[in-house]
Amino acid sequence: MNPSITEAPKEAQILVVDDEAPVAQLVEQTLSKAGYTCRMAENGRQALRILEQEPIDVVVSDIMMPEMDGVTLLKKVKAEYFADVMLMTGFTEDYNYETLIREGASDFITKPFSPRELLLRLKRVLKMRYLLIERDQINAELEANVARMETVNTELKHAMTELQSMNQQLNQSYLDTINRLCLAAEYKDDDTGDHITRISRYCEMMAQKLGQPEEFVQLMRYASPMHDIGKIGIPDHILLKPGKLTTEEFNVIKTHTTIGANILSGSQAEVLKLANEIALNHHEKWNGKGYPNGLAGPEIPLSARIVGLADTFDALTTKRPYKNPYPTEVALDIIRSEREKHFEPVVVDAFLDAIDEIREIKAAINSPDNTAVSDFIWSERDIENGIYQHADIKQPSAGK
């Protein structure tokens, strides 16, 4: 009899199939270290020979392989052997998760993956495998095992709860990885991670104020911090320049939008789809004078309209390599003056209506408003851009 859910799934027999030796070795080392027994095959034909000779619980196979690809191997295994199959590939755009599951795959994992993710997914597959084996055995002996069937059904419910918990852990691990990548980009021109935390809170709150569905509100919370992820591709001597940028340098800076969109493209995850949309469009302007594509009005996605305003406010009110923080009142005057120009009026109004909450978030996340309106000094960049010329804003003091 196969192990039950109460027994150690580490005793399972795993067959690793990959023609790339380094990847195969990494998977084998990860599973062996966790206590699993592993066999190795370089391609689908070798894997089938091993399956003919030995009982295998789970086949962990790459998709892109010579002689026989992983999808063909999956179909043969499900037709001829009693083994679960986990597929892995780095070419996610070529394969549909639902299609592979319908073909019989127990799970699908994209490269690169962390050892923790691999072990969590394998444990999930094995748990479900053992429960389903027990369920089938009990169904065959139904008259004598009614009580056992009720127990297994209860265990299945517990297993589903565990699966939901594991999925939440995977989600959190996934978002944590993205958050760390955002921090890597932000550390170039911001010496803490507080900027992306404030942006997340500002955007979540603004989406609520604009009456958006809760699902969109939560996606904004997680996607908005990725708006400047493309800065990781901008040279430090430009990103950290304290003075005015040349035209050539500004053109380089503008590419962070398309770099970020490229980094985030191709994912099926909703949070990354929204992050891609934000990264590409958060410097577009309501009047069509933004970049990279000169979109105007409703052509600009709502997500980018929200982030564009929140990012501008935070940039104005915090220290940057080229400026000291501006007082909140000065930043609000600038935002009011850009209503219907840089920013959508409805978004500006929602932001201003929520200014008390904005101030609370700002103060709570390491951004006190310590600069008096009478003492602040305009940066060279803002003088050059003509921001100081707005009628309601104090004229620039001498100096940078």
Short mmCIF file of C-alpha atoms in Angstrom, two decimals:
data_model
loop_
_atom_site.label_atom_id
_atom_site.label_comp_id
_atom_site.label_asym_id
_atom_site.label_seq_id
_atom_site.Cartn_x
_atom_site.Cartn_y
_atom_site.Cartn_z
CA MET A 1 0.00 0.00 0.00
CA ASN A 2 1.24 3.51 -0.81
CA PRO A 3 2.09 5.87 2.06
CA SER A 4 -0.82 7.70 3.62
CA ILE A 5 -0.92 11.43 4.22
CA THR A 6 0.25 10.83 7.78
CA GLU A 7 3.45 9.16 6.57
CA ALA A 8 6.53 11.02 5.32
CA PRO A 9 6.11 11.92 1.63
CA LYS A 10 9.91 12.21 1.47
CA GLU A 11 10.02 8.43 0.89
CA ALA A 12 8.58 8.91 -2.58
CA GLN A 13 10.52 7.92 -5.72
CA ILE A 14 11.18 10.92 -7.98
CA LEU A 15 12.40 10.81 -11.59
CA VAL A 16 14.09 14.04 -12.77
CA VAL A 17 14.18 14.51 -16.56
CA ASP A 18 16.18 17.42 -18.06
CA ASP A 19 18.78 17.63 -20.82
CA GLU A 20 20.47 20.59 -19.11
CA ALA A 21 22.86 19.00 -16.64
CA PRO A 22 23.18 22.03 -14.28
CA VAL A 23 19.39 22.32 -13.91
CA ALA A 24 18.97 18.56 -13.44
CA GLN A 25 21.71 18.51 -10.82
CA LEU A 26 20.18 21.45 -8.94
CA VAL A 27 16.76 19.74 -8.84
CA GLU A 28 18.32 16.40 -7.79
CA GLN A 29 20.41 18.03 -5.05
CA THR A 30 17.41 19.97 -3.73
CA LEU A 31 15.20 16.89 -3.56
CA SER A 32 17.91 14.58 -2.21
CA LYS A 33 18.77 17.06 0.51
CA ALA A 34 15.08 17.11 1.48
CA GLY A 35 15.11 13.30 1.81
CA TYR A 36 13.62 12.18 -1.51
CA THR A 37 15.00 9.29 -3.58
CA CYS A 38 15.83 10.50 -7.09
CA ARG A 39 16.60 8.93 -10.45
CA MET A 40 17.94 10.97 -13.38
CA ALA A 41 17.25 10.92 -17.14
CA GLU A 42 18.53 13.18 -19.91
CA ASN A 43 15.51 12.85 -22.17
CA GLY A 44 12.06 11.32 -22.50
CA ARG A 45 13.24 7.99 -23.94
CA GLN A 46 15.59 7.36 -21.02
CA ALA A 47 12.78 8.29 -18.65
CA LEU A 48 10.42 5.71 -20.19
CA ARG A 49 13.06 2.98 -19.83
CA ILE A 50 13.40 3.78 -16.13
CA LEU A 51 9.62 3.78 -15.70
CA GLU A 52 9.48 0.28 -17.23
CA GLN A 53 11.92 -1.01 -14.61
CA GLU A 54 11.10 0.88 -11.42
CA PRO A 55 8.04 2.24 -9.58
CA ILE A 56 8.09 6.03 -9.79
CA ASP A 57 5.75 8.33 -7.86
CA VAL A 58 6.42 11.64 -9.57
CA VAL A 59 8.18 12.57 -12.82
CA VAL A 60 9.65 16.10 -12.71
CA SER A 61 10.35 16.89 -16.37
CA ASP A 62 11.54 19.83 -18.45
CA ILE A 63 9.39 20.57 -21.53
CA MET A 64 12.01 21.65 -24.06
CA MET A 65 14.18 18.56 -24.70
CA PRO A 66 15.62 16.77 -27.74
CA GLU A 67 14.29 13.41 -29.02
CA MET A 68 11.08 13.65 -26.97
CA ASP A 69 9.70 16.83 -25.40
CA GLY A 70 8.09 16.96 -21.98
CA VAL A 71 4.50 17.22 -23.26
CA THR A 72 4.90 14.02 -25.29
CA LEU A 73 6.47 12.33 -22.26
CA LEU A 74 3.53 13.52 -20.12
CA LYS A 75 1.00 11.90 -22.46
CA LYS A 76 2.92 8.58 -22.55
CA VAL A 77 3.34 8.49 -18.77
CA LYS A 78 -0.36 9.16 -18.13
CA ALA A 79 -1.34 6.52 -20.73
CA GLU A 80 1.00 3.73 -19.60
CA TYR A 81 2.16 4.33 -16.01
CA PHE A 82 0.78 5.20 -12.60
CA ALA A 83 2.89 8.28 -11.91
CA ASP A 84 2.22 11.97 -11.41
CA VAL A 85 3.99 14.45 -13.67
CA MET A 86 5.27 17.95 -12.83
CA LEU A 87 6.39 19.96 -15.86
CA MET A 88 8.89 22.83 -15.79
CA THR A 89 9.95 25.36 -18.41
CA GLY A 90 11.31 28.87 -18.86
CA PHE A 91 9.16 29.49 -21.97
CA THR A 92 5.83 30.28 -20.27
CA GLU A 93 4.42 32.12 -23.26
CA ASP A 94 4.48 28.90 -25.30
CA TYR A 95 2.44 26.82 -22.86
CA ASN A 96 -0.94 27.27 -21.24
CA TYR A 97 -1.27 26.10 -17.63
CA GLU A 98 -4.86 24.94 -18.01
CA THR A 99 -4.07 22.97 -21.18
CA LEU A 100 -1.19 21.11 -19.54
CA ILE A 101 -3.35 20.29 -16.51
CA ARG A 102 -6.03 18.88 -18.84
CA GLU A 103 -3.35 16.73 -20.49
CA GLY A 104 -2.73 15.16 -17.07
CA ALA A 105 0.04 17.24 -15.47
CA SER A 106 -0.27 17.49 -11.71
CA ASP A 107 1.51 20.83 -11.60
CA PHE A 108 3.49 23.28 -13.74
CA ILE A 109 6.48 25.30 -12.49
CA THR A 110 8.28 28.07 -14.36
CA LYS A 111 12.04 28.55 -14.49
CA PRO A 112 13.84 30.03 -12.69
CA PHE A 113 12.30 28.73 -9.48
CA SER A 114 13.49 28.66 -5.89
CA PRO A 115 14.23 25.37 -4.07
CA ARG A 116 11.48 26.30 -1.59
CA GLU A 117 8.90 26.65 -4.35
CA LEU A 118 9.94 23.32 -5.89
CA LEU A 119 9.64 21.50 -2.54
CA LEU A 120 6.27 23.09 -1.72
CA ARG A 121 4.82 22.14 -5.08
CA LEU A 122 6.19 18.58 -4.92
CA LYS A 123 4.84 18.13 -1.39
CA ARG A 124 1.45 19.33 -2.59
CA VAL A 125 1.43 16.88 -5.52
CA LEU A 126 2.47 13.98 -3.28
CA LYS A 127 -0.11 14.77 -0.63
CA MET A 128 -2.89 14.83 -3.20
CA ARG A 129 -1.49 11.69 -4.82
CA TYR A 130 -1.54 9.70 -1.58
CA LEU A 131 -5.01 10.92 -0.66
CA LEU A 132 -6.42 10.02 -4.07
CA ILE A 133 -4.78 6.57 -3.89
CA GLU A 134 -6.38 5.96 -0.53
CA ARG A 135 -9.71 7.24 -1.79
CA ASP A 136 -9.64 4.84 -4.76
CA GLN A 137 -8.77 1.89 -2.51
CA ILE A 138 -11.61 2.75 -0.18
CA ASN A 139 -14.05 3.10 -3.07
CA ALA A 140 -13.15 -0.45 -4.10
CA GLU A 141 -14.03 -1.68 -0.64
CA LEU A 142 -16.93 0.67 -0.02
CA GLU A 143 -19.26 -1.72 1.82
CA ALA A 144 -16.65 -2.53 4.45
CA ASN A 145 -15.06 0.90 4.64
CA VAL A 146 -17.77 3.54 4.79
CA ALA A 147 -16.29 4.99 7.95
CA ARG A 148 -12.86 5.18 6.34
CA MET A 149 -14.30 7.04 3.34
CA GLU A 150 -15.72 9.70 5.64
CA THR A 151 -12.31 10.05 7.25
CA VAL A 152 -10.57 10.43 3.91
CA ASN A 153 -13.12 13.02 2.79
CA THR A 154 -12.37 14.95 5.94
CA GLU A 155 -8.65 14.62 5.25
CA LEU A 156 -9.22 15.86 1.72
CA LYS A 157 -10.91 18.96 3.12
CA HIS A 158 -7.95 19.49 5.43
CA ALA A 159 -5.62 18.95 2.48
CA MET A 160 -7.46 21.57 0.44
CA THR A 161 -7.10 23.98 3.34
CA GLU A 162 -3.39 23.17 3.42
CA LEU A 163 -3.18 23.72 -0.32
CA GLN A 164 -4.79 27.13 0.04
CA SER A 165 -2.30 27.96 2.77
CA MET A 166 0.59 26.77 0.58
CA ASN A 167 -0.70 28.87 -2.31
CA GLN A 168 -0.81 31.87 0.00
CA GLN A 169 2.79 31.14 1.04
CA LEU A 170 3.83 30.86 -2.60
CA ASN A 171 2.04 34.11 -3.37
CA GLN A 172 3.76 35.86 -0.48
CA SER A 173 7.14 34.46 -1.50
CA TYR A 174 6.46 35.61 -5.05
CA LEU A 175 5.55 39.14 -3.98
CA ASP A 176 8.51 39.26 -1.60
CA THR A 177 10.86 38.47 -4.49
CA ILE A 178 9.32 41.23 -6.60
CA ASN A 179 9.51 43.64 -3.65
CA ARG A 180 13.22 42.95 -3.25
CA LEU A 181 13.77 43.62 -6.95
CA CYS A 182 11.94 46.94 -6.51
CA LEU A 183 14.20 47.76 -3.56
CA ALA A 184 17.26 47.02 -5.68
CA ALA A 185 16.08 49.61 -8.21
CA GLU A 186 15.06 52.19 -5.60
CA TYR A 187 18.29 51.98 -3.61
CA LYS A 188 20.06 53.69 -6.51
CA ASP A 189 18.38 57.02 -5.90
CA ASP A 190 16.61 56.48 -2.59
CA ASP A 191 18.55 55.20 0.40
CA THR A 192 15.61 53.41 2.00
CA GLY A 193 12.70 51.29 0.85
CA ASP A 194 10.21 53.78 2.33
CA HIS A 195 9.40 55.36 -1.04
CA ILE A 196 7.82 52.20 -2.47
CA THR A 197 5.98 51.57 0.81
CA ARG A 198 4.44 55.04 0.71
CA ILE A 199 3.55 54.69 -2.98
CA SER A 200 1.81 51.39 -2.20
CA ARG A 201 -0.25 52.97 0.58
CA TYR A 202 -1.06 56.15 -1.38
CA CYS A 203 -2.23 54.21 -4.43
CA GLU A 204 -4.27 51.70 -2.45
CA MET A 205 -6.06 54.55 -0.68
CA MET A 206 -6.64 56.56 -3.90
CA ALA A 207 -8.09 53.51 -5.68
CA GLN A 208 -10.53 53.16 -2.77
CA LYS A 209 -11.44 56.86 -2.91
CA LEU A 210 -12.12 56.52 -6.64
CA GLY A 211 -14.65 53.74 -5.92
CA GLN A 212 -12.71 50.93 -7.58
CA PRO A 213 -13.50 47.24 -6.86
CA GLU A 214 -11.65 45.65 -3.95
CA GLU A 215 -9.72 43.34 -6.29
CA PHE A 216 -8.30 46.36 -8.17
CA VAL A 217 -7.53 48.12 -4.88
CA GLN A 218 -5.48 45.16 -3.67
CA LEU A 219 -3.71 44.77 -7.01
CA MET A 220 -2.73 48.45 -6.85
CA ARG A 221 -1.27 47.87 -3.42
CA TYR A 222 1.09 45.20 -4.73
CA ALA A 223 1.68 46.44 -8.29
CA SER A 224 2.32 50.16 -7.70
CA PRO A 225 5.70 49.66 -5.94
CA MET A 226 7.04 48.24 -9.22
CA HIS A 227 6.51 51.50 -11.13
CA ASP A 228 10.22 52.42 -11.26
CA ILE A 229 11.67 48.92 -11.51
CA GLY A 230 13.18 49.94 -14.85
CA LYS A 231 15.60 52.29 -13.05
CA ILE A 232 17.71 49.24 -12.38
CA GLY A 233 18.82 49.62 -16.00
CA ILE A 234 19.75 53.34 -15.79
CA PRO A 235 23.46 54.19 -15.24
CA ASP A 236 24.22 55.54 -11.76
CA HIS A 237 26.03 58.64 -13.03
CA ILE A 238 22.75 59.79 -14.61
CA LEU A 239 20.33 58.54 -11.97
CA LEU A 240 22.34 60.05 -9.09
CA LYS A 241 23.31 63.29 -10.84
CA PRO A 242 22.66 66.19 -8.42
CA GLY A 243 22.32 68.94 -11.03
CA LYS A 244 20.42 69.55 -14.23
CA LEU A 245 20.22 66.77 -16.80
CA THR A 246 21.29 67.24 -20.38
CA THR A 247 18.81 66.40 -23.12
CA GLU A 248 20.72 63.19 -23.80
CA GLU A 249 20.70 62.23 -20.10
CA PHE A 250 16.97 62.91 -19.79
CA ASN A 251 16.32 60.73 -22.84
CA VAL A 252 18.19 57.92 -21.07
CA ILE A 253 16.16 58.47 -17.88
CA LYS A 254 12.93 58.20 -19.88
CA THR A 255 13.85 54.68 -20.99
CA HIS A 256 13.22 53.37 -17.45
CA THR A 257 9.54 53.13 -18.43
CA THR A 258 10.14 50.76 -21.33
CA ILE A 259 12.87 48.87 -19.45
CA GLY A 260 10.46 48.28 -16.57
CA ALA A 261 7.69 47.18 -18.92
CA ASN A 262 10.04 44.69 -20.58
CA ILE A 263 11.11 43.28 -17.20
CA LEU A 264 7.48 42.76 -16.20
CA SER A 265 6.10 41.55 -19.54
CA GLY A 266 4.90 38.07 -20.43
CA SER A 267 3.52 37.04 -17.03
CA GLN A 268 0.09 35.49 -16.54
CA ALA A 269 -0.12 36.86 -12.98
CA GLU A 270 -2.64 39.70 -12.69
CA VAL A 271 -0.42 41.69 -10.35
CA LEU A 272 2.44 41.64 -12.86
CA LYS A 273 0.13 42.51 -15.75
CA LEU A 274 -0.97 45.60 -13.84
CA ALA A 275 2.62 46.38 -12.82
CA ASN A 276 3.65 46.21 -16.48
CA GLU A 277 0.89 48.68 -17.36
CA ILE A 278 1.99 51.04 -14.59
CA ALA A 279 5.72 50.87 -15.33
CA LEU A 280 5.15 51.75 -18.97
CA ASN A 281 2.62 54.55 -18.52
CA HIS A 282 3.15 56.32 -15.17
CA HIS A 283 4.98 59.26 -16.82
CA GLU A 284 2.25 59.89 -19.41
CA LYS A 285 0.37 63.18 -18.92
CA TRP A 286 -3.32 63.99 -19.18
CA ASN A 287 -2.55 66.62 -21.85
CA GLY A 288 -0.56 64.17 -23.98
CA LYS A 289 2.86 65.71 -23.29
CA GLY A 290 4.26 62.82 -21.27
CA TYR A 291 6.37 59.81 -22.26
CA PRO A 292 7.12 57.25 -23.64
CA ASN A 293 4.12 57.23 -26.04
CA GLY A 294 2.46 60.62 -25.61
CA LEU A 295 -0.86 59.14 -24.49
CA ALA A 296 -3.58 61.61 -23.50
CA GLY A 297 -6.71 61.59 -21.33
CA PRO A 298 -8.48 58.25 -20.96
CA GLU A 299 -5.88 56.61 -23.22
CA ILE A 300 -3.71 56.49 -20.08
CA PRO A 301 -4.69 53.52 -17.89
CA LEU A 302 -6.30 54.50 -14.58
CA SER A 303 -3.58 52.61 -12.70
CA ALA A 304 -0.89 54.81 -14.26
CA ARG A 305 -2.88 58.01 -13.65
CA ILE A 306 -3.04 57.15 -9.94
CA VAL A 307 0.62 56.17 -9.65
CA GLY A 308 1.77 59.18 -11.68
CA LEU A 309 0.24 61.58 -9.15
CA ALA A 310 1.32 59.61 -6.08
CA ASP A 311 4.87 59.29 -7.39
CA THR A 312 5.07 63.02 -8.16
CA PHE A 313 3.86 63.94 -4.67
CA ASP A 314 6.36 61.63 -2.99
CA ALA A 315 9.23 62.81 -5.20
CA LEU A 316 8.44 66.45 -4.39
CA THR A 317 8.17 65.92 -0.62
CA THR A 318 11.23 63.70 -0.09
CA LYS A 319 14.97 64.15 -0.55
CA ARG A 320 16.37 63.18 -3.95
CA PRO A 321 19.94 63.41 -5.30
CA TYR A 322 19.03 66.65 -7.07
CA LYS A 323 16.86 68.33 -4.40
CA ASN A 324 15.91 68.62 -0.76
CA PRO A 325 12.31 67.87 0.22
CA TYR A 326 9.67 70.46 -0.58
CA PRO A 327 6.99 71.31 2.00
CA THR A 328 3.70 69.49 1.52
CA GLU A 329 1.88 72.76 0.82
CA VAL A 330 4.27 73.56 -2.04
CA ALA A 331 3.78 70.06 -3.49
CA LEU A 332 -0.01 70.48 -3.27
CA ASP A 333 0.18 73.85 -5.06
CA ILE A 334 2.15 72.19 -7.85
CA ILE A 335 -0.39 69.37 -8.12
CA ARG A 336 -3.30 71.85 -8.21
CA SER A 337 -1.55 73.84 -10.94
CA GLU A 338 -1.10 70.62 -13.00
CA ARG A 339 -4.79 69.68 -12.84
CA GLU A 340 -5.97 68.98 -16.41
CA LYS A 341 -2.34 69.29 -17.61
CA HIS A 342 -0.19 66.59 -16.05
CA PHE A 343 -2.93 64.95 -13.99
CA GLU A 344 -6.52 63.85 -14.53
CA PRO A 345 -8.87 66.23 -12.65
CA VAL A 346 -10.83 63.42 -10.98
CA VAL A 347 -7.63 61.85 -9.63
CA VAL A 348 -6.36 65.23 -8.37
CA ASP A 349 -9.67 65.90 -6.60
CA ALA A 350 -9.64 62.48 -4.93
CA PHE A 351 -6.06 63.05 -3.79
CA LEU A 352 -6.78 66.50 -2.37
CA ASP A 353 -9.96 65.30 -0.64
CA ALA A 354 -7.87 62.64 1.11
CA ILE A 355 -4.97 64.91 2.03
CA ASP A 356 -5.37 64.31 5.78
CA GLU A 357 -4.94 60.57 5.23
CA ILE A 358 -2.05 61.25 2.85
CA ARG A 359 -0.31 63.27 5.56
CA GLU A 360 -0.84 60.46 8.07
CA ILE A 361 0.70 57.87 5.71
CA LYS A 362 3.59 60.23 4.91
CA ALA A 363 4.37 60.87 8.58
CA ALA A 364 4.03 57.21 9.54
CA ILE A 365 6.46 55.99 6.86
CA ASN A 366 9.58 57.99 7.62
CA SER A 367 8.72 61.21 5.78
CA PRO A 368 8.05 64.01 8.29
CA ASP A 369 7.16 67.43 6.88
CA ASN A 370 9.99 69.41 8.47
CA THR A 371 10.58 72.02 5.75
CA ALA A 372 8.85 75.35 6.21
CA VAL A 373 7.32 76.99 3.13
CA SER A 374 9.35 80.12 3.83
CA ASP A 375 12.65 78.22 3.98
CA PHE A 376 12.58 75.78 1.09
CA ILE A 377 14.84 76.23 -1.94
CA TRP A 378 13.93 75.25 -5.50
CA SER A 379 16.11 72.70 -7.26
CA GLU A 380 17.90 73.63 -10.46
CA ARG A 381 15.85 71.05 -12.35
CA ASP A 382 12.53 72.52 -11.23
CA ILE A 383 13.67 76.05 -12.03
CA GLU A 384 14.66 74.84 -15.50
CA ASN A 385 11.30 73.08 -15.94
CA GLY A 386 9.41 76.25 -14.97
CA ILE A 387 7.56 74.72 -12.03
CA TYR A 388 8.37 77.76 -9.86
CA GLN A 389 6.44 80.01 -12.26
CA HIS A 390 3.05 78.79 -11.02
CA ALA A 391 1.19 81.76 -9.59
CA ASP A 392 0.39 80.25 -6.20
CA ILE A 393 3.91 79.07 -5.48
CA LYS A 394 6.74 81.01 -3.82
CA GLN A 395 9.47 82.26 -6.15
CA PRO A 396 12.83 80.44 -5.93
CA SER A 397 15.37 81.39 -3.33
CA ALA A 398 18.97 81.92 -4.30
CA GLY A 399 21.02 78.82 -4.73
CA LYS A 400 20.21 75.24 -5.76
#
